[in-house]
GROMACS .gro file of C-alpha atoms in nm:
model
  215
    1UNK     CA    1  -8.360   5.838  22.292
    2UNK     CA    2  -8.179   5.953  22.613
    3UNK     CA    3  -8.398   6.032  22.900
    4UNK     CA    4  -8.403   6.401  23.020
    5UNK     CA    5  -8.452   6.471  23.385
    6UNK     CA    6  -8.525   6.833  23.481
    7UNK     CA    7  -8.411   6.979  23.819
    8UNK     CA    8  -8.144   6.726  23.938
    9UNK     CA    9  -8.032   6.908  24.248
   10UNK     CA   10  -8.371   6.920  24.430
   11UNK     CA   11  -8.448   6.643  24.688
   12UNK     CA   12  -8.724   6.475  24.512
   13UNK     CA   13  -8.533   6.451  24.179
   14UNK     CA   14  -8.265   6.249  24.363
   15UNK     CA   15  -8.520   5.976  24.407
   16UNK     CA   16  -8.561   5.946  24.036
   17UNK     CA   17  -8.190   5.980  23.974
   18UNK     CA   18  -8.101   5.693  24.197
   19UNK     CA   19  -8.363   5.481  24.036
   20UNK     CA   20  -8.231   5.551  23.680
   21UNK     CA   21  -7.872   5.474  23.782
   22UNK     CA   22  -7.984   5.158  23.959
   23UNK     CA   23  -8.177   5.051  23.642
   24UNK     CA   24  -7.874   5.136  23.419
   25UNK     CA   25  -8.095   5.385  23.222
   26UNK     CA   26  -7.897   5.640  23.017
   27UNK     CA   27  -8.009   5.997  23.102
   28UNK     CA   28  -7.907   6.361  23.101
   29UNK     CA   29  -8.004   6.634  23.321
   30UNK     CA   30  -8.155   6.973  23.248
   31UNK     CA   31  -8.088   7.238  23.532
   32UNK     CA   32  -8.385   7.418  23.674
   33UNK     CA   33  -8.280   7.688  23.923
   34UNK     CA   34  -8.565   7.693  24.180
   35UNK     CA   35  -8.406   7.975  24.370
   36UNK     CA   36  -8.449   8.187  24.062
   37UNK     CA   37  -8.791   8.086  23.995
   38UNK     CA   38  -8.709   7.892  23.674
   39UNK     CA   39  -8.973   7.622  23.780
   40UNK     CA   40  -9.243   7.885  23.717
   41UNK     CA   41  -9.128   7.982  23.373
   42UNK     CA   42  -9.402   7.935  23.114
   43UNK     CA   43  -9.197   7.696  22.914
   44UNK     CA   44  -9.145   7.468  23.217
   45UNK     CA   45  -9.505   7.497  23.316
   46UNK     CA   46  -9.591   7.334  22.978
   47UNK     CA   47  -9.409   7.024  23.109
   48UNK     CA   48  -9.527   7.043  23.467
   49UNK     CA   49  -9.823   7.264  23.520
   50UNK     CA   50  -9.780   7.272  23.903
   51UNK     CA   51  -9.425   7.407  23.873
   52UNK     CA   52  -9.225   7.151  24.064
   53UNK     CA   53  -8.948   6.917  23.989
   54UNK     CA   54  -8.858   6.659  23.882
   55UNK     CA   55  -8.995   6.601  23.530
   56UNK     CA   56  -8.871   6.344  23.285
   57UNK     CA   57  -8.901   6.341  22.900
   58UNK     CA   58  -8.848   5.990  22.752
   59UNK     CA   59  -8.900   6.047  22.374
   60UNK     CA   60  -9.234   6.202  22.345
   61UNK     CA   61  -9.346   6.081  22.684
   62UNK     CA   62  -9.353   6.327  22.971
   63UNK     CA   63  -9.392   6.229  23.335
   64UNK     CA   64  -9.371   6.410  23.674
   65UNK     CA   65  -9.380   6.327  24.043
   66UNK     CA   66  -9.079   6.145  24.162
   67UNK     CA   67  -9.241   5.830  24.305
   68UNK     CA   68  -9.433   5.787  23.978
   69UNK     CA   69  -9.106   5.816  23.773
   70UNK     CA   70  -8.951   5.561  23.995
   71UNK     CA   71  -9.231   5.320  23.954
   72UNK     CA   72  -9.237   5.372  23.575
   73UNK     CA   73  -8.871   5.303  23.526
   74UNK     CA   74  -8.856   5.007  23.772
   75UNK     CA   75  -9.136   4.849  23.562
   76UNK     CA   76  -9.023   4.953  23.224
   77UNK     CA   77  -8.672   4.813  23.281
   78UNK     CA   78  -8.774   4.537  23.522
   79UNK     CA   79  -8.524   4.296  23.367
   80UNK     CA   80  -8.244   4.543  23.357
   81UNK     CA   81  -8.020   4.653  23.638
   82UNK     CA   82  -8.127   4.621  24.003
   83UNK     CA   83  -8.471   4.458  24.076
   84UNK     CA   84  -8.642   4.740  24.270
   85UNK     CA   85  -8.996   4.611  24.292
   86UNK     CA   86  -8.962   4.254  24.423
   87UNK     CA   87  -8.985   3.919  24.235
   88UNK     CA   88  -9.334   3.822  24.349
   89UNK     CA   89  -9.660   4.005  24.376
   90UNK     CA   90  -9.644   3.969  24.755
   91UNK     CA   91  -9.302   4.129  24.768
   92UNK     CA   92  -9.413   4.411  24.544
   93UNK     CA   93  -9.719   4.474  24.766
   94UNK     CA   94  -9.477   4.519  25.064
   95UNK     CA   95  -9.247   4.757  24.857
   96UNK     CA   96  -9.555   4.962  24.755
   97UNK     CA   97  -9.676   4.980  25.103
   98UNK     CA   98  -9.356   5.123  25.238
   99UNK     CA   99  -9.332   5.375  24.948
  100UNK     CA  100  -9.669   5.487  25.056
  101UNK     CA  101  -9.560   5.494  25.424
  102UNK     CA  102  -9.266   5.721  25.325
  103UNK     CA  103  -9.496   5.947  25.119
  104UNK     CA  104  -9.772   5.984  25.386
  105UNK     CA  105  -9.606   5.934  25.720
  106UNK     CA  106  -9.232   6.020  25.690
  107UNK     CA  107  -9.205   6.280  25.410
  108UNK     CA  108  -9.470   6.533  25.557
  109UNK     CA  109  -9.270   6.573  25.879
  110UNK     CA  110  -8.925   6.553  25.715
  111UNK     CA  111  -9.018   6.815  25.472
  112UNK     CA  112  -9.147   7.055  25.730
  113UNK     CA  113  -8.833   7.003  25.931
  114UNK     CA  114  -8.615   7.072  25.631
  115UNK     CA  115  -8.815   7.394  25.545
  116UNK     CA  116  -8.781   7.542  25.891
  117UNK     CA  117  -8.427   7.416  25.969
  118UNK     CA  118  -8.260   7.442  25.628
  119UNK     CA  119  -8.442   7.658  25.378
  120UNK     CA  120  -8.629   7.919  25.572
  121UNK     CA  121  -8.386   8.189  25.473
  122UNK     CA  122  -8.392   8.082  25.098
  123UNK     CA  123  -8.766   8.084  25.080
  124UNK     CA  124  -8.800   8.392  25.295
  125UNK     CA  125  -8.997   8.255  25.608
  126UNK     CA  126  -8.906   8.282  25.989
  127UNK     CA  127  -8.836   7.929  26.134
  128UNK     CA  128  -9.105   7.828  26.373
  129UNK     CA  129  -8.989   7.651  26.686
  130UNK     CA  130  -9.327   7.492  26.742
  131UNK     CA  131  -9.330   7.341  26.394
  132UNK     CA  132  -8.972   7.222  26.430
  133UNK     CA  133  -9.048   7.063  26.769
  134UNK     CA  134  -9.373   6.897  26.630
  135UNK     CA  135  -9.201   6.772  26.317
  136UNK     CA  136  -8.916   6.621  26.503
  137UNK     CA  137  -9.165   6.452  26.763
  138UNK     CA  138  -9.370   6.293  26.490
  139UNK     CA  139  -9.058   6.180  26.299
  140UNK     CA  140  -8.939   6.011  26.620
  141UNK     CA  141  -9.273   5.823  26.638
  142UNK     CA  142  -9.249   5.712  26.265
  143UNK     CA  143  -8.893   5.607  26.306
  144UNK     CA  144  -8.985   5.397  26.607
  145UNK     CA  145  -9.213   5.188  26.382
  146UNK     CA  146  -8.932   5.166  26.126
  147UNK     CA  147  -8.701   5.043  26.401
  148UNK     CA  148  -8.942   4.753  26.478
  149UNK     CA  149  -8.976   4.676  26.101
  150UNK     CA  150  -8.598   4.680  26.041
  151UNK     CA  151  -8.551   4.443  26.331
  152UNK     CA  152  -8.715   4.182  26.094
  153UNK     CA  153  -8.560   4.259  25.757
  154UNK     CA  154  -8.249   4.445  25.626
  155UNK     CA  155  -8.447   4.677  25.417
  156UNK     CA  156  -8.802   4.820  25.441
  157UNK     CA  157  -8.940   4.595  25.166
  158UNK     CA  158  -8.774   4.286  25.278
  159UNK     CA  159  -8.418   4.153  25.227
  160UNK     CA  160  -8.357   4.342  24.905
  161UNK     CA  161  -8.304   4.705  24.821
  162UNK     CA  162  -8.604   4.859  24.669
  163UNK     CA  163  -8.800   5.182  24.578
  164UNK     CA  164  -8.913   5.193  24.938
  165UNK     CA  165  -8.551   5.262  25.043
  166UNK     CA  166  -8.466   5.500  24.762
  167UNK     CA  167  -8.771   5.710  24.858
  168UNK     CA  168  -8.609   5.794  25.193
  169UNK     CA  169  -8.252   5.888  25.073
  170UNK     CA  170  -8.284   6.255  25.000
  171UNK     CA  171  -8.451   6.361  25.334
  172UNK     CA  172  -8.263   6.131  25.568
  173UNK     CA  173  -7.943   6.264  25.411
  174UNK     CA  174  -8.063   6.620  25.515
  175UNK     CA  175  -8.142   6.494  25.860
  176UNK     CA  176  -7.810   6.322  25.911
  177UNK     CA  177  -7.573   6.553  25.731
  178UNK     CA  178  -7.734   6.902  25.720
  179UNK     CA  179  -7.987   6.947  26.006
  180UNK     CA  180  -7.767   6.833  26.294
  181UNK     CA  181  -8.029   6.582  26.387
  182UNK     CA  182  -7.833   6.258  26.305
  183UNK     CA  183  -7.949   6.115  26.655
  184UNK     CA  184  -8.289   6.051  26.506
  185UNK     CA  185  -8.117   5.792  26.286
  186UNK     CA  186  -7.814   5.700  26.483
  187UNK     CA  187  -7.984   5.634  26.818
  188UNK     CA  188  -8.195   5.361  26.655
  189UNK     CA  189  -7.980   5.047  26.603
  190UNK     CA  190  -8.172   4.903  26.315
  191UNK     CA  191  -8.261   5.226  26.143
  192UNK     CA  192  -7.897   5.336  26.174
  193UNK     CA  193  -7.776   4.996  26.016
  194UNK     CA  194  -8.034   5.039  25.737
  195UNK     CA  195  -7.927   5.403  25.669
  196UNK     CA  196  -7.556   5.282  25.652
  197UNK     CA  197  -7.644   5.021  25.394
  198UNK     CA  198  -7.861   5.254  25.171
  199UNK     CA  199  -7.651   5.545  25.195
  200UNK     CA  200  -7.346   5.362  25.086
  201UNK     CA  201  -7.490   5.246  24.761
  202UNK     CA  202  -7.273   5.352  24.466
  203UNK     CA  203  -7.588   5.494  24.308
  204UNK     CA  204  -7.649   5.734  24.588
  205UNK     CA  205  -7.288   5.832  24.618
  206UNK     CA  206  -7.283   5.922  24.247
  207UNK     CA  207  -7.593   6.129  24.283
  208UNK     CA  208  -7.440   6.327  24.584
  209UNK     CA  209  -7.128   6.366  24.393
  210UNK     CA  210  -7.276   6.509  24.073
  211UNK     CA  211  -7.590   6.681  24.199
  212UNK     CA  212  -7.561   6.769  24.560
  213UNK     CA  213  -7.721   7.119  24.618
  214UNK     CA  214  -7.551   7.399  24.789
  215UNK     CA  215  -7.711   7.459  25.128
   0.00000   0.00000   0.00000
């Protein structure tokens, strides 16, 4: 059966979409208009009780959380499409490490920055300059560590494109193309080269072409 992915235009959903495309998995999307509160509709809450996207339905199997979805399809179709986990247990360990770094060190600050710079009017809050300043300062510290890591390998997980790189695509795209803070990426030679490599993947270009949100 064709995989269904709910909420394709949201940032986290794009992680799952890139993974599906890289793994050559056939899928269809089901729009969920978050701005209209459709993610809180009773029928959607039956799929995702926390009321967030993405969610996938794969036959009678339902899964949510974008990083869990990526891991599931990277493992389920390990011998199909792009290898996204590494070929050895050691390579996989490094990939998993950097997925966790993204989730725990990069994403919280990038998310706060996006909320206050891009989405404040949509969600009805007043941008807080202190939160913006703090988020940018902490992102800079994180990206300095990335700069060192990427001086030793082309990608975060090693010399191959992986889930660790996919995880970063949505929010770095916001930083570079929507927030006016491209210097966070471009002023770091190795981070900039890495971003150029991962953002030019055909899978990412396809996701942006088909599912870019209006901001």
